[in-house]
Amino acid sequence: MIASLLACSIVCGALPSIAIAEPLTPVRFQQVLATAKAYAADRTLIFYCIRDEPGMLPFNYLVVHTETEAALNKLKAAGSEAKQNAELVEAVMANVRYPTTGASDAAMDAECQSKNVRQSYFTFSGPLITPLDRRPPFDSLK
C-alpha cells in the first residue's frame, strides 16, 4: 500500500500543472481596465515616436483594432457582460492619442529615446509593444 501511494505521488508530481483561468471578479475587471489604459498610453507613445513614418497611420488604427478585439474575445470567454465589453473598448479608444502632423513634444521625444521605442516597435521586441491580450490580467483569462 505504501509503495502504491509512493508511486502515485511520484507520477502525480511528474504531471505538469494545469493553469487555471481566474474568474472575472469586479476587482479583476478593474485590473483589466487599468491594463487597457496603460496599453493605450503605450500605443500613444509608439504612435508619437513613429509619427514621421510615411503610411503608418492606417496600420496604427489596424493594430489598435486587432489587439483590442483579441482582448475583447478573451474577456467575453471569461464571462463578461455587454457593459464590461463596452467599457474595455472605451478604455482603449478614449485614451489612445494620435499625433497631429508636425507634432512636437520635448518630453515625449525624450521618452522615445530613453525607451528606444522606434527600434522596439520595428523589431517587435520589448514590453512596450506587448499586445493587450497578452498583458496581465488578460494572460490569465480563459
PDB file of C-alpha atoms in Angstrom:
ATOM      1  CA  MET A   1       0.000   0.000   0.000  1.00  0.00           C
ATOM      2  CA  ILE A   2       2.756   2.443   0.906  1.00  0.00           C
ATOM      3  CA  ALA A   3       4.550   1.533  -2.298  1.00  0.00           C
ATOM      4  CA  SER A   4       1.441   2.271  -4.391  1.00  0.00           C
ATOM      5  CA  LEU A   5       0.924   5.613  -2.624  1.00  0.00           C
ATOM      6  CA  LEU A   6       4.570   6.476  -3.209  1.00  0.00           C
ATOM      7  CA  ALA A   7       4.297   5.503  -6.879  1.00  0.00           C
ATOM      8  CA  CYS A   8       1.131   7.599  -7.263  1.00  0.00           C
ATOM      9  CA  SER A   9       2.760  10.619  -5.645  1.00  0.00           C
ATOM     10  CA  ILE A  10       5.750  10.298  -7.956  1.00  0.00           C
ATOM     11  CA  VAL A  11       3.522  10.055 -11.022  1.00  0.00           C
ATOM     12  CA  CYS A  12       1.246  12.881  -9.886  1.00  0.00           C
ATOM     13  CA  GLY A  13       4.222  15.048  -9.052  1.00  0.00           C
ATOM     14  CA  ALA A  14       5.610  14.479 -12.533  1.00  0.00           C
ATOM     15  CA  LEU A  15       2.455  15.667 -14.249  1.00  0.00           C
ATOM     16  CA  PRO A  16       2.552  19.274 -15.447  1.00  0.00           C
ATOM     17  CA  SER A  17       0.379  21.632 -13.507  1.00  0.00           C
ATOM     18  CA  ILE A  18      -2.644  22.905 -15.356  1.00  0.00           C
ATOM     19  CA  ALA A  19      -3.069  26.654 -15.431  1.00  0.00           C
ATOM     20  CA  ILE A  20      -6.493  27.568 -14.140  1.00  0.00           C
ATOM     21  CA  ALA A  21      -8.110  30.704 -15.513  1.00  0.00           C
ATOM     22  CA  GLU A  22      -9.003  33.208 -12.856  1.00  0.00           C
ATOM     23  CA  PRO A  23     -12.646  34.324 -12.632  1.00  0.00           C
ATOM     24  CA  LEU A  24     -13.727  37.754 -13.812  1.00  0.00           C
ATOM     25  CA  THR A  25     -14.453  39.395 -10.461  1.00  0.00           C
ATOM     26  CA  PRO A  26     -15.158  43.128 -10.048  1.00  0.00           C
ATOM     27  CA  VAL A  27     -11.591  43.623  -8.762  1.00  0.00           C
ATOM     28  CA  ARG A  28     -10.169  41.683 -11.700  1.00  0.00           C
ATOM     29  CA  PHE A  29     -12.268  43.735 -14.106  1.00  0.00           C
ATOM     30  CA  GLN A  30     -10.827  46.953 -12.642  1.00  0.00           C
ATOM     31  CA  GLN A  31      -7.370  45.476 -13.328  1.00  0.00           C
ATOM     32  CA  VAL A  32      -8.485  44.801 -16.906  1.00  0.00           C
ATOM     33  CA  LEU A  33      -9.494  48.447 -17.325  1.00  0.00           C
ATOM     34  CA  ALA A  34      -6.236  49.697 -15.795  1.00  0.00           C
ATOM     35  CA  THR A  35      -4.268  47.484 -18.183  1.00  0.00           C
ATOM     36  CA  ALA A  36      -6.304  48.743 -21.134  1.00  0.00           C
ATOM     37  CA  LYS A  37      -5.498  52.346 -20.186  1.00  0.00           C
ATOM     38  CA  ALA A  38      -1.797  51.529 -19.778  1.00  0.00           C
ATOM     39  CA  TYR A  39      -1.886  49.835 -23.196  1.00  0.00           C
ATOM     40  CA  ALA A  40      -3.465  52.979 -24.666  1.00  0.00           C
ATOM     41  CA  ALA A  41      -0.686  55.101 -23.144  1.00  0.00           C
ATOM     42  CA  ASP A  42       1.936  52.784 -24.639  1.00  0.00           C
ATOM     43  CA  ARG A  43       0.268  52.952 -28.056  1.00  0.00           C
ATOM     44  CA  THR A  44       0.067  56.744 -27.798  1.00  0.00           C
ATOM     45  CA  LEU A  45       3.811  56.892 -27.178  1.00  0.00           C
ATOM     46  CA  ILE A  46       4.541  54.483 -30.027  1.00  0.00           C
ATOM     47  CA  PHE A  47       2.363  56.439 -32.442  1.00  0.00           C
ATOM     48  CA  TYR A  48       4.069  59.666 -31.433  1.00  0.00           C
ATOM     49  CA  CYS A  49       7.536  58.149 -31.852  1.00  0.00           C
ATOM     50  CA  ILE A  50       6.797  56.803 -35.345  1.00  0.00           C
ATOM     51  CA  ARG A  51       4.664  59.765 -36.434  1.00  0.00           C
ATOM     52  CA  ASP A  52       7.024  60.652 -39.289  1.00  0.00           C
ATOM     53  CA  GLU A  53       6.959  57.192 -40.875  1.00  0.00           C
ATOM     54  CA  PRO A  54       5.055  57.514 -44.144  1.00  0.00           C
ATOM     55  CA  GLY A  55       1.925  55.411 -44.497  1.00  0.00           C
ATOM     56  CA  MET A  56       1.893  54.144 -40.902  1.00  0.00           C
ATOM     57  CA  LEU A  57      -1.346  55.761 -39.727  1.00  0.00           C
ATOM     58  CA  PRO A  58      -3.702  53.163 -41.270  1.00  0.00           C
ATOM     59  CA  PHE A  59      -1.611  50.386 -39.733  1.00  0.00           C
ATOM     60  CA  ASN A  60      -1.716  52.107 -36.357  1.00  0.00           C
ATOM     61  CA  TYR A  61      -5.514  52.066 -36.472  1.00  0.00           C
ATOM     62  CA  LEU A  62      -5.467  48.410 -37.541  1.00  0.00           C
ATOM     63  CA  VAL A  63      -3.138  47.414 -34.694  1.00  0.00           C
ATOM     64  CA  VAL A  64      -5.348  49.053 -32.074  1.00  0.00           C
ATOM     65  CA  HIS A  65      -8.470  47.485 -33.591  1.00  0.00           C
ATOM     66  CA  THR A  66      -6.985  43.987 -33.863  1.00  0.00           C
ATOM     67  CA  GLU A  67      -5.393  43.962 -30.433  1.00  0.00           C
ATOM     68  CA  THR A  68      -8.493  45.363 -28.751  1.00  0.00           C
ATOM     69  CA  GLU A  69     -10.616  42.729 -30.473  1.00  0.00           C
ATOM     70  CA  ALA A  70      -8.326  39.929 -29.247  1.00  0.00           C
ATOM     71  CA  ALA A  71      -8.562  41.235 -25.672  1.00  0.00           C
ATOM     72  CA  LEU A  72     -12.321  41.611 -26.002  1.00  0.00           C
ATOM     73  CA  ASN A  73     -12.607  37.987 -27.130  1.00  0.00           C
ATOM     74  CA  LYS A  74     -10.694  36.856 -24.024  1.00  0.00           C
ATOM     75  CA  LEU A  75     -12.922  39.000 -21.837  1.00  0.00           C
ATOM     76  CA  LYS A  76     -16.051  37.507 -23.400  1.00  0.00           C
ATOM     77  CA  ALA A  77     -14.695  33.983 -22.945  1.00  0.00           C
ATOM     78  CA  ALA A  78     -14.216  34.791 -19.252  1.00  0.00           C
ATOM     79  CA  GLY A  79     -17.929  35.598 -18.968  1.00  0.00           C
ATOM     80  CA  SER A  80     -18.018  39.367 -19.300  1.00  0.00           C
ATOM     81  CA  GLU A  81     -21.236  41.303 -19.711  1.00  0.00           C
ATOM     82  CA  ALA A  82     -22.001  43.650 -22.631  1.00  0.00           C
ATOM     83  CA  LYS A  83     -21.401  46.703 -20.413  1.00  0.00           C
ATOM     84  CA  GLN A  84     -17.957  45.408 -19.427  1.00  0.00           C
ATOM     85  CA  ASN A  85     -17.129  44.755 -23.071  1.00  0.00           C
ATOM     86  CA  ALA A  86     -18.079  48.323 -23.941  1.00  0.00           C
ATOM     87  CA  GLU A  87     -16.039  49.675 -21.018  1.00  0.00           C
ATOM     88  CA  LEU A  88     -12.961  47.788 -22.236  1.00  0.00           C
ATOM     89  CA  VAL A  89     -13.275  49.248 -25.729  1.00  0.00           C
ATOM     90  CA  GLU A  90     -13.846  52.703 -24.274  1.00  0.00           C
ATOM     91  CA  ALA A  91     -10.772  52.395 -22.009  1.00  0.00           C
ATOM     92  CA  VAL A  92      -8.623  51.851 -25.087  1.00  0.00           C
ATOM     93  CA  MET A  93     -10.289  54.072 -27.672  1.00  0.00           C
ATOM     94  CA  ALA A  94     -10.827  57.081 -25.387  1.00  0.00           C
ATOM     95  CA  ASN A  95      -7.191  57.029 -24.278  1.00  0.00           C
ATOM     96  CA  VAL A  96      -5.183  56.332 -27.425  1.00  0.00           C
ATOM     97  CA  ARG A  97      -3.928  59.565 -28.957  1.00  0.00           C
ATOM     98  CA  TYR A  98      -2.681  60.008 -32.494  1.00  0.00           C
ATOM     99  CA  PRO A  99      -0.215  62.851 -33.073  1.00  0.00           C
ATOM    100  CA  THR A 100      -1.075  65.609 -35.473  1.00  0.00           C
ATOM    101  CA  THR A 101       1.169  66.381 -38.402  1.00  0.00           C
ATOM    102  CA  GLY A 102       4.268  68.178 -37.218  1.00  0.00           C
ATOM    103  CA  ALA A 103       3.578  67.414 -33.549  1.00  0.00           C
ATOM    104  CA  SER A 104       6.470  68.197 -31.251  1.00  0.00           C
ATOM    105  CA  ASP A 105       6.740  67.450 -27.556  1.00  0.00           C
ATOM    106  CA  ALA A 106      10.151  67.537 -25.854  1.00  0.00           C
ATOM    107  CA  ALA A 107       9.087  65.208 -23.026  1.00  0.00           C
ATOM    108  CA  MET A 108       7.716  62.616 -25.444  1.00  0.00           C
ATOM    109  CA  ASP A 109      10.790  62.950 -27.657  1.00  0.00           C
ATOM    110  CA  ALA A 110      12.967  62.182 -24.628  1.00  0.00           C
ATOM    111  CA  GLU A 111      10.770  59.202 -23.737  1.00  0.00           C
ATOM    112  CA  CYS A 112      11.015  57.907 -27.314  1.00  0.00           C
ATOM    113  CA  GLN A 113      14.789  57.993 -26.990  1.00  0.00           C
ATOM    114  CA  SER A 114      15.065  56.597 -23.464  1.00  0.00           C
ATOM    115  CA  LYS A 115      12.747  53.675 -24.225  1.00  0.00           C
ATOM    116  CA  ASN A 116      14.193  53.108 -27.700  1.00  0.00           C
ATOM    117  CA  VAL A 117      10.619  52.992 -28.989  1.00  0.00           C
ATOM    118  CA  ARG A 118      11.261  53.024 -32.745  1.00  0.00           C
ATOM    119  CA  GLN A 119      13.663  50.095 -32.624  1.00  0.00           C
ATOM    120  CA  SER A 120      11.423  48.139 -30.254  1.00  0.00           C
ATOM    121  CA  TYR A 121       8.416  48.725 -32.484  1.00  0.00           C
ATOM    122  CA  PHE A 122      10.069  47.779 -35.746  1.00  0.00           C
ATOM    123  CA  THR A 123      11.827  44.727 -34.273  1.00  0.00           C
ATOM    124  CA  PHE A 124       8.753  43.570 -32.315  1.00  0.00           C
ATOM    125  CA  SER A 125      10.677  43.491 -29.049  1.00  0.00           C
ATOM    126  CA  GLY A 126      10.237  44.858 -25.565  1.00  0.00           C
ATOM    127  CA  PRO A 127       7.318  45.247 -23.175  1.00  0.00           C
ATOM    128  CA  LEU A 128       6.015  48.424 -24.793  1.00  0.00           C
ATOM    129  CA  ILE A 129       4.751  46.564 -27.850  1.00  0.00           C
ATOM    130  CA  THR A 130       3.130  43.655 -25.980  1.00  0.00           C
ATOM    131  CA  PRO A 131      -0.398  43.176 -27.340  1.00  0.00           C
ATOM    132  CA  LEU A 132      -3.227  43.940 -24.925  1.00  0.00           C
ATOM    133  CA  ASP A 133      -4.459  40.348 -24.725  1.00  0.00           C
ATOM    134  CA  ARG A 134      -1.007  39.131 -23.632  1.00  0.00           C
ATOM    135  CA  ARG A 135      -0.658  41.559 -20.737  1.00  0.00           C
ATOM    136  CA  PRO A 136      -1.715  40.707 -17.192  1.00  0.00           C
ATOM    137  CA  PRO A 137      -4.503  40.100 -16.273  1.00  0.00           C
ATOM    138  CA  PHE A 138      -5.628  39.178 -19.813  1.00  0.00           C
ATOM    139  CA  ASP A 139      -2.956  36.497 -19.945  1.00  0.00           C
ATOM    140  CA  SER A 140      -4.707  34.626 -17.127  1.00  0.00           C
ATOM    141  CA  LEU A 141      -8.232  34.877 -18.540  1.00  0.00           C
ATOM    142  CA  LYS A 142      -9.640  31.913 -20.415  1.00  0.00           C
TER     143      LYS A 142
END
